[in-house]
């Protein structure tokens, strides 16, 4: 009699509880997806524009005001206090330019792929085995882990890659040859890094050793570009929390937990679904 009860319980789990959890998952992920595409109040066709101020203390040699609209930086206004001369350089995006933050775009795509997987198994769908549920949970968890990883691991770049990236062509006035910038997302923060460089004279006795790729390069890092050798003299990093990215990271954690809990429940019944079809 005991085993009979477990079998019925498991049938109930496959029929009712799985769909209840899938519904919960869908609700959480819809909220996450919505964060990536918040409309402007009153202008539903337009994504909301938000301004973020990076570096505000008097100590900061870099100040940036960045305008984020979904995954796009639509405006960037950067002030840099040059260390030697204490003059202030000012750059902003040209009117016709915006910079897509690939990390946000990718994370959003992964969330939407997870939602599509869930939508393909609506209430009317009957799961026949626990293995089938597990397979769906693994596929959803893979997308959510990828989404989270895109926000938590910015791209590693070499200094020549940074120097020749499209970002450097976005500014007016054009960036001088001894300044480089990079934008990226790290967890829920929008980060701006400004590098000041100096050219190493051709006859320098300094041991030239090009630096590999990194998210953030340190002073002293060297690279070669167009037959010139450069060294990073100063690095300025400023950042600012983007509240809706904090929300999405929380939603990812909740969703991954829901998936794992359902998998754990099913493994309790594994002795049944391994040996018999339901």
Short mmCIF file of C-alpha atoms in Angstrom, two decimals:
data_model
loop_
_atom_site.label_atom_id
_atom_site.label_comp_id
_atom_site.label_asym_id
_atom_site.label_seq_id
_atom_site.Cartn_x
_atom_site.Cartn_y
_atom_site.Cartn_z
CA UNK A 1 0.00 0.00 0.00
CA UNK A 2 2.84 2.40 0.79
CA UNK A 3 4.25 2.23 -2.71
CA UNK A 4 0.82 2.74 -4.24
CA UNK A 5 0.45 6.00 -2.32
CA UNK A 6 3.82 7.22 -3.53
CA UNK A 7 2.90 6.45 -7.08
CA UNK A 8 -0.30 8.47 -6.85
CA UNK A 9 1.57 11.23 -5.12
CA UNK A 10 4.09 11.26 -7.93
CA UNK A 11 1.36 11.37 -10.57
CA UNK A 12 -0.09 14.34 -8.72
CA UNK A 13 3.35 15.96 -8.63
CA UNK A 14 3.76 15.54 -12.39
CA UNK A 15 0.28 16.78 -13.11
CA UNK A 16 -0.38 19.59 -10.66
CA UNK A 17 2.68 20.69 -8.80
CA UNK A 18 5.01 20.85 -11.81
CA UNK A 19 2.64 23.25 -13.56
CA UNK A 20 2.24 25.33 -10.41
CA UNK A 21 6.02 25.75 -10.25
CA UNK A 22 6.27 26.49 -13.99
CA UNK A 23 3.64 29.20 -13.53
CA UNK A 24 5.65 30.72 -10.65
CA UNK A 25 8.80 30.59 -12.74
CA UNK A 26 7.06 32.28 -15.65
CA UNK A 27 5.81 35.07 -13.41
CA UNK A 28 9.28 35.75 -11.99
CA UNK A 29 10.94 35.67 -15.41
CA UNK A 30 8.29 37.92 -16.95
CA UNK A 31 9.15 40.45 -14.24
CA UNK A 32 12.86 40.06 -15.09
CA UNK A 33 12.17 40.45 -18.80
CA UNK A 34 10.07 43.55 -18.14
CA UNK A 35 13.00 45.22 -16.35
CA UNK A 36 15.01 45.11 -19.58
CA UNK A 37 12.29 46.93 -21.51
CA UNK A 38 10.75 49.48 -19.14
CA UNK A 39 8.64 51.94 -21.18
CA UNK A 40 8.61 55.70 -20.70
CA UNK A 41 5.52 56.61 -18.64
CA UNK A 42 2.95 57.94 -21.10
CA UNK A 43 5.05 56.98 -24.13
CA UNK A 44 4.64 53.23 -24.20
CA UNK A 45 6.47 52.88 -27.51
CA UNK A 46 9.66 54.34 -26.07
CA UNK A 47 12.08 52.78 -23.61
CA UNK A 48 12.71 54.73 -20.44
CA UNK A 49 15.90 56.83 -20.41
CA UNK A 50 17.81 56.94 -17.15
CA UNK A 51 20.76 59.14 -16.21
CA UNK A 52 23.54 57.81 -14.01
CA UNK A 53 26.25 59.91 -12.42
CA UNK A 54 29.57 58.12 -12.05
CA UNK A 55 32.26 59.57 -9.86
CA UNK A 56 30.98 62.46 -7.80
CA UNK A 57 33.48 62.96 -5.00
CA UNK A 58 36.00 65.77 -5.36
CA UNK A 59 38.73 63.11 -5.30
CA UNK A 60 37.57 61.55 -8.55
CA UNK A 61 39.56 62.64 -11.55
CA UNK A 62 36.85 61.30 -13.82
CA UNK A 63 33.20 62.22 -13.81
CA UNK A 64 30.73 60.66 -16.17
CA UNK A 65 27.06 61.23 -16.80
CA UNK A 66 25.74 58.23 -18.73
CA UNK A 67 22.28 57.87 -20.21
CA UNK A 68 21.02 54.30 -20.39
CA UNK A 69 17.98 53.31 -22.42
CA UNK A 70 17.44 49.57 -22.10
CA UNK A 71 20.65 48.04 -23.44
CA UNK A 72 21.91 51.21 -25.16
CA UNK A 73 24.06 54.01 -23.81
CA UNK A 74 22.45 56.87 -25.70
CA UNK A 75 24.63 59.63 -24.25
CA UNK A 76 27.90 59.80 -22.36
CA UNK A 77 29.41 62.93 -20.99
CA UNK A 78 32.90 62.50 -19.56
CA UNK A 79 35.15 64.96 -17.74
CA UNK A 80 38.77 64.00 -17.13
CA UNK A 81 41.16 65.99 -14.95
CA UNK A 82 44.56 65.48 -16.54
CA UNK A 83 47.05 64.63 -13.85
CA UNK A 84 50.07 66.63 -15.04
CA UNK A 85 48.49 69.87 -16.19
CA UNK A 86 45.29 69.77 -14.11
CA UNK A 87 43.37 70.86 -17.22
CA UNK A 88 39.94 69.28 -17.67
CA UNK A 89 39.15 67.39 -20.86
CA UNK A 90 35.50 67.05 -21.84
CA UNK A 91 34.07 64.46 -24.24
CA UNK A 92 30.59 63.37 -25.18
CA UNK A 93 28.96 61.00 -27.65
CA UNK A 94 28.31 62.48 -31.05
CA UNK A 95 24.59 63.16 -31.59
CA UNK A 96 24.17 60.32 -34.07
CA UNK A 97 25.90 57.70 -31.93
CA UNK A 98 24.84 55.24 -29.26
CA UNK A 99 26.70 52.31 -27.76
CA UNK A 100 25.03 48.94 -27.25
CA UNK A 101 25.96 47.14 -24.05
CA UNK A 102 26.21 43.61 -25.38
CA UNK A 103 26.09 42.16 -21.86
CA UNK A 104 22.59 43.53 -21.25
CA UNK A 105 21.40 42.48 -24.70
CA UNK A 106 22.70 38.92 -24.21
CA UNK A 107 21.26 38.60 -20.70
CA UNK A 108 17.85 39.71 -21.97
CA UNK A 109 18.00 37.19 -24.82
CA UNK A 110 18.77 34.36 -22.39
CA UNK A 111 15.83 35.34 -20.16
CA UNK A 112 13.53 35.33 -23.19
CA UNK A 113 14.84 31.92 -24.27
CA UNK A 114 14.07 30.58 -20.77
CA UNK A 115 10.54 32.01 -21.09
CA UNK A 116 10.08 30.37 -24.49
CA UNK A 117 11.06 27.00 -23.02
CA UNK A 118 8.43 27.44 -20.29
CA UNK A 119 5.78 28.64 -22.75
CA UNK A 120 6.25 25.48 -24.79
CA UNK A 121 4.85 23.46 -21.87
CA UNK A 122 1.55 25.09 -20.94
CA UNK A 123 -1.04 23.79 -18.41
CA UNK A 124 -2.49 21.32 -20.91
CA UNK A 125 0.85 19.58 -21.38
CA UNK A 126 1.16 16.26 -19.52
CA UNK A 127 4.63 15.37 -18.27
CA UNK A 128 5.04 11.63 -18.48
CA UNK A 129 8.23 11.14 -16.49
CA UNK A 130 10.30 12.92 -13.92
CA UNK A 131 13.21 12.77 -16.34
CA UNK A 132 11.23 14.92 -18.76
CA UNK A 133 10.66 17.57 -16.08
CA UNK A 134 14.34 17.45 -15.15
CA UNK A 135 15.33 17.96 -18.76
CA UNK A 136 13.18 21.09 -18.98
CA UNK A 137 14.55 22.43 -15.66
CA UNK A 138 18.13 21.87 -16.81
CA UNK A 139 17.47 23.73 -20.06
CA UNK A 140 15.87 26.66 -18.18
CA UNK A 141 18.67 26.73 -15.59
CA UNK A 142 21.28 26.80 -18.36
CA UNK A 143 19.70 29.93 -19.87
CA UNK A 144 19.40 31.62 -16.46
CA UNK A 145 23.00 30.82 -15.54
CA UNK A 146 24.15 32.23 -18.87
CA UNK A 147 22.06 35.37 -18.31
CA UNK A 148 23.59 35.87 -14.88
CA UNK A 149 27.12 35.16 -16.10
CA UNK A 150 26.81 37.80 -18.80
CA UNK A 151 26.18 40.44 -16.13
CA UNK A 152 28.77 39.15 -13.66
CA UNK A 153 31.67 38.61 -16.09
CA UNK A 154 32.54 41.58 -18.32
CA UNK A 155 34.55 40.87 -21.46
CA UNK A 156 38.32 40.64 -21.19
CA UNK A 157 40.07 42.86 -23.73
CA UNK A 158 43.65 43.62 -24.73
CA UNK A 159 44.77 47.24 -24.78
CA UNK A 160 45.12 47.30 -28.61
CA UNK A 161 41.54 45.93 -28.83
CA UNK A 162 40.36 48.78 -26.60
CA UNK A 163 42.32 51.36 -28.57
CA UNK A 164 40.77 50.25 -31.86
CA UNK A 165 37.25 49.51 -30.59
CA UNK A 166 34.28 51.30 -32.14
CA UNK A 167 33.72 53.03 -28.82
CA UNK A 168 36.76 55.23 -29.40
CA UNK A 169 35.16 56.68 -32.53
CA UNK A 170 31.98 57.77 -30.78
CA UNK A 171 33.16 60.95 -29.13
CA UNK A 172 33.26 64.61 -29.92
CA UNK A 173 35.82 66.08 -29.72
CA UNK A 174 37.64 62.91 -30.79
CA UNK A 175 39.58 61.18 -27.99
CA UNK A 176 43.26 62.16 -28.01
CA UNK A 177 45.76 59.37 -28.68
CA UNK A 178 46.76 59.16 -25.03
CA UNK A 179 43.29 58.53 -23.58
CA UNK A 180 41.16 55.36 -23.82
CA UNK A 181 37.78 54.53 -22.32
CA UNK A 182 35.74 51.42 -21.69
CA UNK A 183 32.20 50.82 -20.44
CA UNK A 184 30.92 47.55 -19.03
CA UNK A 185 28.46 46.00 -16.60
CA UNK A 186 29.69 44.23 -13.48
CA UNK A 187 26.86 42.61 -11.48
CA UNK A 188 24.42 45.49 -11.11
CA UNK A 189 26.94 48.26 -11.69
CA UNK A 190 27.57 50.35 -14.77
CA UNK A 191 31.33 50.91 -14.92
CA UNK A 192 33.42 53.47 -16.76
CA UNK A 193 37.19 53.09 -16.98
CA UNK A 194 39.47 55.79 -18.36
CA UNK A 195 43.10 55.02 -19.18
CA UNK A 196 45.78 57.68 -19.59
CA UNK A 197 48.75 56.56 -21.64
CA UNK A 198 52.21 57.76 -22.48
CA UNK A 199 54.33 56.82 -25.48
CA UNK A 200 57.51 54.92 -24.67
CA UNK A 201 60.42 56.56 -26.52
CA UNK A 202 61.92 54.21 -29.15
CA UNK A 203 65.30 54.13 -27.42
CA UNK A 204 63.84 53.35 -23.98
CA UNK A 205 65.72 50.83 -21.89
CA UNK A 206 62.49 49.83 -20.19
CA UNK A 207 61.84 46.15 -20.68
CA UNK A 208 58.88 46.10 -23.09
CA UNK A 209 56.40 43.34 -22.34
CA UNK A 210 52.94 43.55 -23.93
CA UNK A 211 50.08 42.89 -21.52
CA UNK A 212 47.44 40.21 -22.18
CA UNK A 213 43.70 40.69 -22.04
CA UNK A 214 41.90 41.80 -18.90
CA UNK A 215 38.67 43.45 -17.76
CA UNK A 216 40.66 46.15 -15.99
CA UNK A 217 44.28 46.98 -16.80
CA UNK A 218 46.73 48.39 -14.25
CA UNK A 219 49.17 51.28 -14.46
CA UNK A 220 52.39 50.02 -16.03
CA UNK A 221 50.57 47.81 -18.55
CA UNK A 222 52.19 48.07 -21.99
CA UNK A 223 51.07 47.56 -25.57
CA UNK A 224 52.10 48.23 -29.14
CA UNK A 225 49.94 49.84 -31.80
CA UNK A 226 50.92 51.16 -35.26
CA UNK A 227 54.62 50.80 -34.43
CA UNK A 228 54.25 52.88 -31.28
CA UNK A 229 54.74 51.47 -27.82
CA UNK A 230 52.52 52.73 -25.02
CA UNK A 231 52.39 52.38 -21.28
CA UNK A 232 49.35 52.98 -19.09
CA UNK A 233 50.23 55.78 -16.70
CA UNK A 234 46.91 56.28 -14.88
CA UNK A 235 43.71 54.27 -14.51
CA UNK A 236 40.47 55.86 -13.33
CA UNK A 237 37.46 53.68 -12.61
CA UNK A 238 34.06 55.03 -11.59
CA UNK A 239 30.81 53.11 -11.26
CA UNK A 240 27.17 53.41 -10.31
CA UNK A 241 24.46 50.91 -9.36
CA UNK A 242 21.65 50.39 -11.88
CA UNK A 243 18.67 49.47 -9.64
CA UNK A 244 16.80 47.41 -12.24
CA UNK A 245 19.89 45.27 -12.84
CA UNK A 246 19.95 44.53 -9.08
CA UNK A 247 16.33 43.40 -9.41
CA UNK A 248 17.04 41.10 -12.33
CA UNK A 249 19.93 39.43 -10.48
CA UNK A 250 17.55 38.72 -7.58
CA UNK A 251 14.99 37.28 -10.03
CA UNK A 252 17.67 35.01 -11.50
CA UNK A 253 18.52 33.68 -8.03
CA UNK A 254 14.85 33.05 -7.15
CA UNK A 255 14.21 31.28 -10.48
CA UNK A 256 17.26 29.06 -10.17
CA UNK A 257 16.14 28.08 -6.66
CA UNK A 258 12.63 27.22 -7.89
CA UNK A 259 14.10 24.99 -10.61
CA UNK A 260 16.43 23.26 -8.17
CA UNK A 261 13.65 22.66 -5.61
CA UNK A 262 11.48 21.00 -8.25
CA UNK A 263 14.40 18.81 -9.33
CA UNK A 264 15.00 17.82 -5.70
CA UNK A 265 11.35 16.85 -5.24
CA UNK A 266 11.48 14.72 -8.34
CA UNK A 267 14.66 12.96 -7.30
CA UNK A 268 12.86 11.84 -4.14
CA UNK A 269 10.57 9.85 -6.42
CA UNK A 270 13.36 8.73 -8.72
CA UNK A 271 12.94 5.07 -7.86
CA UNK A 272 9.51 5.22 -9.51
CA UNK A 273 10.15 7.11 -12.68
CA UNK A 274 13.31 5.25 -13.50
CA UNK A 275 11.44 1.96 -13.78
CA UNK A 276 7.96 2.68 -14.96
CA UNK A 277 6.21 4.96 -17.41
CA UNK A 278 3.35 6.97 -15.96
#
